[in-house]
GROMACS .gro file of C-alpha atoms in nm:
model
  183
    1MET     CA    1   1.807 -13.914   9.604
    2LYS     CA    2   1.708 -13.635   9.369
    3LEU     CA    3   1.453 -13.697   9.096
    4HIS     CA    4   1.701 -13.667   8.811
    5ASP     CA    5   1.979 -13.879   8.966
    6GLU     CA    6   1.833 -14.206   8.839
    7PHE     CA    7   1.812 -14.074   8.485
    8PRO     CA    8   2.122 -14.055   8.267
    9THR     CA    9   2.165 -13.705   8.129
   10ASP     CA   10   2.184 -13.828   7.771
   11HIS     CA   11   1.894 -14.074   7.789
   12LYS     CA   12   1.671 -14.059   7.481
   13LEU     CA   13   1.352 -14.020   7.689
   14ALA     CA   14   1.475 -13.686   7.821
   15GLN     CA   15   1.443 -13.542   7.472
   16VAL     CA   16   1.080 -13.655   7.444
   17TYR     CA   17   0.993 -13.486   7.773
   18ARG     CA   18   1.180 -13.171   7.679
   19TRP     CA   19   1.043 -13.127   7.329
   20GLY     CA   20   0.691 -13.215   7.440
   21ALA     CA   21   0.698 -12.963   7.722
   22ALA     CA   22   0.852 -12.695   7.501
   23LEU     CA   23   0.604 -12.745   7.218
   24CYS     CA   24   0.295 -12.739   7.440
   25GLY     CA   25   0.438 -12.449   7.642
   26LEU     CA   26   0.490 -12.243   7.329
   27VAL     CA   27   0.133 -12.307   7.212
   28LEU     CA   28  -0.005 -12.191   7.548
   29LEU     CA   29   0.230 -11.894   7.560
   30LEU     CA   30   0.124 -11.787   7.212
   31PHE     CA   31  -0.246 -11.816   7.300
   32GLY     CA   32  -0.196 -11.614   7.620
   33CYS     CA   33   0.008 -11.344   7.446
   34LEU     CA   34  -0.257 -11.309   7.173
   35GLY     CA   35  -0.514 -11.256   7.449
   36PHE     CA   36  -0.299 -10.983   7.607
   37ALA     CA   37  -0.248 -10.821   7.268
   38ASP     CA   38  -0.626 -10.780   7.236
   39GLN     CA   39  -0.638 -10.608   7.578
   40LEU     CA   40  -0.917 -10.828   7.707
   41SER     CA   41  -1.111 -10.748   8.019
   42PRO     CA   42  -1.006 -10.976   8.304
   43PHE     CA   43  -1.335 -11.137   8.406
   44ASN     CA   44  -1.553 -11.111   8.097
   45THR     CA   45  -1.756 -11.432   8.111
   46HIS     CA   46  -1.848 -11.420   7.743
   47GLY     CA   47  -1.488 -11.370   7.632
   48SER     CA   48  -1.344 -11.256   7.304
   49HIS     CA   49  -1.248 -11.514   7.046
   50ILE     CA   50  -0.883 -11.585   6.969
   51ALA     CA   51  -0.773 -11.880   6.757
   52GLY     CA   52  -1.130 -12.012   6.761
   53MET     CA   53  -1.157 -12.016   7.140
   54SER     CA   54  -1.309 -11.772   7.381
   55THR     CA   55  -1.079 -11.606   7.628
   56ASN     CA   56  -1.049 -11.324   7.875
   57GLY     CA   57  -0.764 -11.158   8.063
   58VAL     CA   58  -0.749 -11.419   8.340
   59LEU     CA   59  -0.743 -11.711   8.096
   60SER     CA   60  -0.469 -11.534   7.900
   61LEU     CA   61  -0.269 -11.491   8.221
   62LEU     CA   62  -0.316 -11.857   8.316
   63SER     CA   63  -0.214 -11.964   7.965
   64VAL     CA   64   0.107 -11.762   7.990
   65ILE     CA   65   0.183 -11.898   8.339
   66PHE     CA   66   0.132 -12.262   8.240
   67GLY     CA   67   0.320 -12.206   7.915
   68LEU     CA   68   0.616 -12.069   8.111
   69VAL     CA   69   0.596 -12.358   8.359
   70LEU     CA   70   0.614 -12.608   8.073
   71ILE     CA   71   0.902 -12.421   7.910
   72ALA     CA   72   1.087 -12.409   8.243
   73GLY     CA   73   1.035 -12.785   8.273
   74ALA     CA   74   1.175 -12.826   7.923
   75ILE     CA   75   1.482 -12.623   8.014
   76VAL     CA   76   1.549 -12.833   8.325
   77GLY     CA   77   1.467 -13.156   8.137
   78GLY     CA   78   1.481 -13.515   8.259
   79ASN     CA   79   1.243 -13.632   8.528
   80VAL     CA   80   1.150 -13.273   8.611
   81ALA     CA   81   1.013 -13.219   8.260
   82SER     CA   82   0.827 -13.550   8.277
   83THR     CA   83   0.674 -13.471   8.615
   84VAL     CA   84   0.580 -13.118   8.509
   85ASN     CA   85   0.418 -13.257   8.193
   86MET     CA   86   0.217 -13.512   8.388
   87SER     CA   87   0.106 -13.255   8.647
   88VAL     CA   88   0.006 -12.987   8.396
   89GLY     CA   89  -0.161 -13.246   8.172
   90ALA     CA   90  -0.369 -13.372   8.464
   91LEU     CA   91  -0.467 -13.015   8.553
   92PHE     CA   92  -0.581 -12.952   8.196
   93LEU     CA   93  -0.796 -13.266   8.201
   94LEU     CA   94  -0.949 -13.166   8.535
   95SER     CA   95  -1.013 -12.817   8.400
   96GLY     CA   96  -1.192 -12.964   8.099
   97PHE     CA   97  -1.415 -13.176   8.321
   98ALA     CA   98  -1.489 -12.887   8.556
   99HIS     CA   99  -1.572 -12.645   8.277
  100VAL     CA  100  -1.813 -12.886   8.108
  101PHE     CA  101  -2.040 -12.841   8.408
  102ILE     CA  102  -2.016 -12.464   8.436
  103LEU     CA  103  -2.054 -12.363   8.071
  104ASP     CA  104  -2.308 -12.077   8.038
  105LYS     CA  105  -2.318 -12.025   8.415
  106PRO     CA  106  -2.195 -11.729   8.621
  107ALA     CA  107  -1.921 -11.950   8.773
  108ASN     CA  108  -1.752 -11.962   8.431
  109PHE     CA  109  -1.516 -11.677   8.519
  110LEU     CA  110  -1.258 -11.788   8.260
  111GLY     CA  111  -1.508 -11.743   7.978
  112PHE     CA  112  -1.474 -12.102   7.857
  113GLY     CA  113  -1.674 -12.218   7.557
  114MET     CA  114  -1.712 -12.571   7.426
  115THR     CA  115  -1.406 -12.528   7.201
  116ASN     CA  116  -1.203 -12.440   7.511
  117VAL     CA  117  -1.324 -12.756   7.682
  118VAL     CA  118  -1.226 -12.969   7.383
  119PHE     CA  119  -0.889 -12.791   7.364
  120SER     CA  120  -0.837 -12.846   7.736
  121PHE     CA  121  -0.904 -13.219   7.697
  122LEU     CA  122  -0.683 -13.253   7.390
  123MET     CA  123  -0.397 -13.044   7.526
  124GLY     CA  124  -0.418 -13.226   7.858
  125LEU     CA  125  -0.393 -13.564   7.687
  126VAL     CA  126  -0.103 -13.452   7.469
  127ILE     CA  127   0.091 -13.304   7.761
  128LEU     CA  128   0.014 -13.606   7.979
  129THR     CA  129   0.127 -13.842   7.704
  130PHE     CA  130   0.457 -13.657   7.668
  131GLY     CA  131   0.509 -13.684   8.043
  132MET     CA  132   0.418 -14.051   8.067
  133TYR     CA  133   0.613 -14.162   7.762
  134GLY     CA  134   0.860 -14.428   7.869
  135ARG     CA  135   0.740 -14.424   8.229
  136VAL     CA  136   0.408 -14.602   8.217
  137THR     CA  137   0.383 -14.933   8.035
  138SER     CA  138   0.399 -15.299   8.119
  139ARG     CA  139   0.690 -15.368   7.883
  140LEU     CA  140   0.961 -15.120   7.967
  141PRO     CA  141   1.308 -15.228   7.853
  142HIS     CA  142   1.539 -15.335   8.132
  143ASP     CA  143   1.777 -15.045   8.072
  144ASN     CA  144   1.492 -14.799   8.140
  145PRO     CA  145   1.547 -14.617   8.471
  146TYR     CA  146   1.180 -14.650   8.560
  147TRP     CA  147   1.189 -15.029   8.510
  148ARG     CA  148   1.499 -15.045   8.732
  149ARG     CA  149   1.322 -14.837   8.995
  150ARG     CA  150   1.019 -15.069   8.996
  151HIS     CA  151   1.224 -15.391   8.995
  152PRO     CA  152   1.528 -15.317   9.214
  153ARG     CA  153   1.616 -15.680   9.296
  154GLN     CA  154   1.610 -15.801   8.939
  155ALA     CA  155   1.794 -15.488   8.823
  156ALA     CA  156   2.064 -15.552   9.086
  157ARG     CA  157   2.100 -15.915   8.972
  158GLU     CA  158   2.130 -15.807   8.608
  159ALA     CA  159   2.384 -15.538   8.695
  160ALA     CA  160   2.591 -15.789   8.894
  161ALA     CA  161   2.580 -16.033   8.602
  162ARG     CA  162   2.698 -15.758   8.365
  163ARG     CA  163   2.984 -15.665   8.598
  164ALA     CA  164   3.085 -16.030   8.632
  165ALA     CA  165   3.081 -16.073   8.255
  166LEU     CA  166   3.306 -15.771   8.215
  167ARG     CA  167   3.555 -15.901   8.474
  168ALA     CA  168   3.575 -16.251   8.327
  169PRO     CA  169   3.874 -16.290   8.092
  170ALA     CA  170   3.774 -16.330   7.735
  171SER     CA  171   3.923 -16.648   7.598
  172LEU     CA  172   4.004 -16.659   7.231
  173PRO     CA  173   3.922 -16.966   7.024
  174GLY     CA  174   4.213 -17.210   6.992
  175THR     CA  175   4.390 -17.085   7.304
  176GLY     CA  176   4.384 -17.274   7.626
  177SER     CA  177   4.466 -17.181   7.978
  178ASN     CA  178   4.832 -17.256   7.912
  179THR     CA  179   4.889 -16.979   7.662
  180GLY     CA  180   5.238 -16.851   7.654
  181ARG     CA  181   5.394 -17.179   7.775
  182ALA     CA  182   5.587 -17.390   7.532
  183ARG     CA  183   5.553 -17.767   7.541
   0.00000   0.00000   0.00000
């Protein structure tokens, strides 16, 4: 089974994943392109400042790459966009944690400053939230594909009950089983 087979193509959650990925991807793409426009040196550990954050050529390149990955996920949509959002969001959070410990050290080859760390945490949480929306909660509606995936037996019983209800003839009030027969 492919990832997107369980997800109806017109499901409302697909739009959340798509728009979230596209929005965050555009922000990262813009930041990376502004870094390239300033012709930054690739490994400058002090970095130039763009949009209040320090950056260098490598960080600009990574921003463009992750921006394009998020935009590609938005184009594909569905579960792919959700999974891409969750993966990229987790990477941003890990990057924030890692860079807290290497600020002002030679290992800080991306030229991160404290504003970059805060941005990494915030962007990671936003992207992760877009990816997890409708997938992770204790009260998913029963028509949600992720609820059906987690509760296959109950979902099968409910689907069988719906099919049985559709097959049962609808009786109108005032008519009996002998409709059409004259007495």
